[in-house]
Amino acid sequence: MTMQTVRDVMTTNVVYLPSETTLAEAARTMREQDIGDVVVADGPGLTGVVTDRDIVVRAVAERCDPAATTIGEIVTRDLVTIRPEDSIHAAALLMRDQAVRRVLVCDDVQGLVGIVSIGDLAGEIDPDSVLGGISKAAPNN
């Protein structure tokens, strides 16, 4: 049996937004693209990641104005990365150890090539589990 790699399960449609994007614009983009995160990039370098949960917990709960607050103000700058050829089990362990729900997938040639989420892994590692069943049925992880 061939070991499943991160490349086999990762999402490749990464959406990039500049740090000056407002939270409202980022939320609309997430809704339109049916995604739960955006990569924040200013120029060629990656600044970080903002998730739908970040918008709620770091901004809305703190009564920040979504039309005036930028994603650069709430971005997670500590990027957790994995290589596309790493196993899905290595990705699950990394998520557990780093207490994150998403990991950026990077290679030496192209840089960022995808994102793998806990939902992507759940359906592959244990499809018969409750989380695996939910992940397979959900249109967006």
XYZ file of C-alpha atoms in Angstrom:
141
model
C 0.000 0.000 0.000
C 1.363 3.404 -0.976
C 1.747 6.015 1.722
C -0.608 8.929 1.169
C 1.150 12.239 1.012
C 0.086 15.771 1.811
C 0.065 16.444 -1.955
C -2.712 13.832 -2.306
C -5.118 15.688 -0.005
C -4.089 19.352 0.011
C -6.138 22.177 -1.434
C -4.319 23.959 -4.239
C -6.644 26.922 -4.782
C -4.851 29.256 -2.389
C -6.306 32.768 -2.224
C -3.896 35.621 -1.544
C -4.884 39.050 -0.213
C -2.705 42.037 0.705
C -2.469 43.044 4.360
C -4.411 46.278 3.761
C -7.547 44.296 2.831
C -10.357 45.024 5.288
C -11.907 42.237 7.326
C -15.206 42.803 5.525
C -13.528 42.367 2.119
C -11.677 39.261 3.310
C -14.897 37.746 4.689
C -16.687 38.395 1.388
C -13.823 36.757 -0.491
C -13.997 33.710 1.789
C -17.750 33.465 1.237
C -17.481 33.856 -2.549
C -14.627 31.342 -2.825
C -16.186 28.964 -0.257
C -12.977 28.869 1.793
C -12.104 29.359 5.450
C -8.749 31.074 5.112
C -6.682 33.463 3.033
C -2.942 33.834 2.766
C -1.750 37.348 3.443
C 1.007 38.369 1.037
C 2.626 41.708 0.409
C 4.906 41.418 -2.577
C 6.726 38.137 -3.082
C 6.856 37.204 0.616
C 4.135 35.634 2.727
C 3.022 37.687 5.718
C 0.774 35.066 7.280
C -2.667 33.502 7.298
C -6.084 34.782 8.346
C -8.963 32.389 8.956
C -12.672 32.982 9.323
C -12.222 32.098 12.993
C -9.487 34.751 13.358
C -11.915 37.368 12.066
C -14.495 36.354 14.638
C -12.233 35.818 17.658
C -9.613 38.523 17.122
C -11.765 41.237 15.618
C -15.538 40.868 15.902
C -15.380 39.674 19.520
C -13.155 42.665 20.311
C -15.671 45.011 18.639
C -13.304 46.001 15.834
C -14.964 47.636 12.842
C -14.784 45.081 9.972
C -14.926 47.902 7.429
C -11.956 49.717 8.972
C -9.809 46.916 10.447
C -7.362 45.222 8.082
C -6.325 41.609 7.924
C -2.776 42.805 8.525
C -3.867 43.787 12.030
C -5.034 40.275 12.963
C -2.852 38.046 10.763
C -1.168 34.968 12.212
C 2.481 35.505 11.345
C 3.884 32.259 12.762
C 3.540 30.071 9.706
C 3.455 26.312 10.156
C 4.574 24.536 6.998
C 4.973 21.036 5.657
C 6.352 19.596 2.434
C 4.034 18.082 -0.197
C 5.833 14.742 -0.083
C 5.409 14.351 3.683
C 2.872 11.801 4.875
C -0.618 12.749 5.933
C 0.187 11.229 9.331
C 3.138 13.632 9.671
C 0.745 16.488 8.855
C -1.715 15.320 11.527
C 1.063 15.116 14.127
C 2.319 18.578 13.156
C -1.181 20.031 13.543
C -1.536 18.394 16.936
C 1.891 19.500 18.141
C 1.457 23.078 16.883
C -2.244 23.288 17.882
C -3.338 24.467 14.414
C -6.146 23.445 12.064
C -4.365 24.315 8.799
C -0.808 23.977 7.555
C 0.771 25.659 4.534
C 2.287 23.243 2.032
C 5.594 24.520 0.609
C 8.249 23.118 -1.706
C 11.716 24.361 -2.629
C 10.842 25.316 -6.211
C 7.444 27.013 -6.155
C 7.207 27.993 -2.503
C 3.585 27.798 -1.338
C 1.743 25.109 -3.329
C -1.295 24.450 -1.145
C -2.952 24.248 2.227
C -3.933 21.141 4.138
C -6.637 21.335 6.785
C -7.663 19.063 9.614
C -10.790 18.269 7.585
C -8.691 17.201 4.591
C -6.851 14.742 6.831
C -9.802 13.435 8.835
C -11.539 12.010 5.806
C -8.372 10.245 4.689
C -6.900 8.984 7.963
C -10.133 7.672 9.461
C -13.031 7.963 6.984
C -15.296 5.919 9.277
C -14.903 8.325 12.187
C -17.520 10.957 12.900
C -15.118 13.741 11.860
C -14.163 11.814 8.725
C -17.827 11.458 7.804
C -18.516 15.137 8.377
C -15.431 16.136 6.393
C -16.407 14.004 3.411
C -19.955 15.395 3.418
C -18.963 19.048 3.859
C -18.503 21.096 0.682
C -15.647 23.062 2.257
C -13.210 22.024 4.929
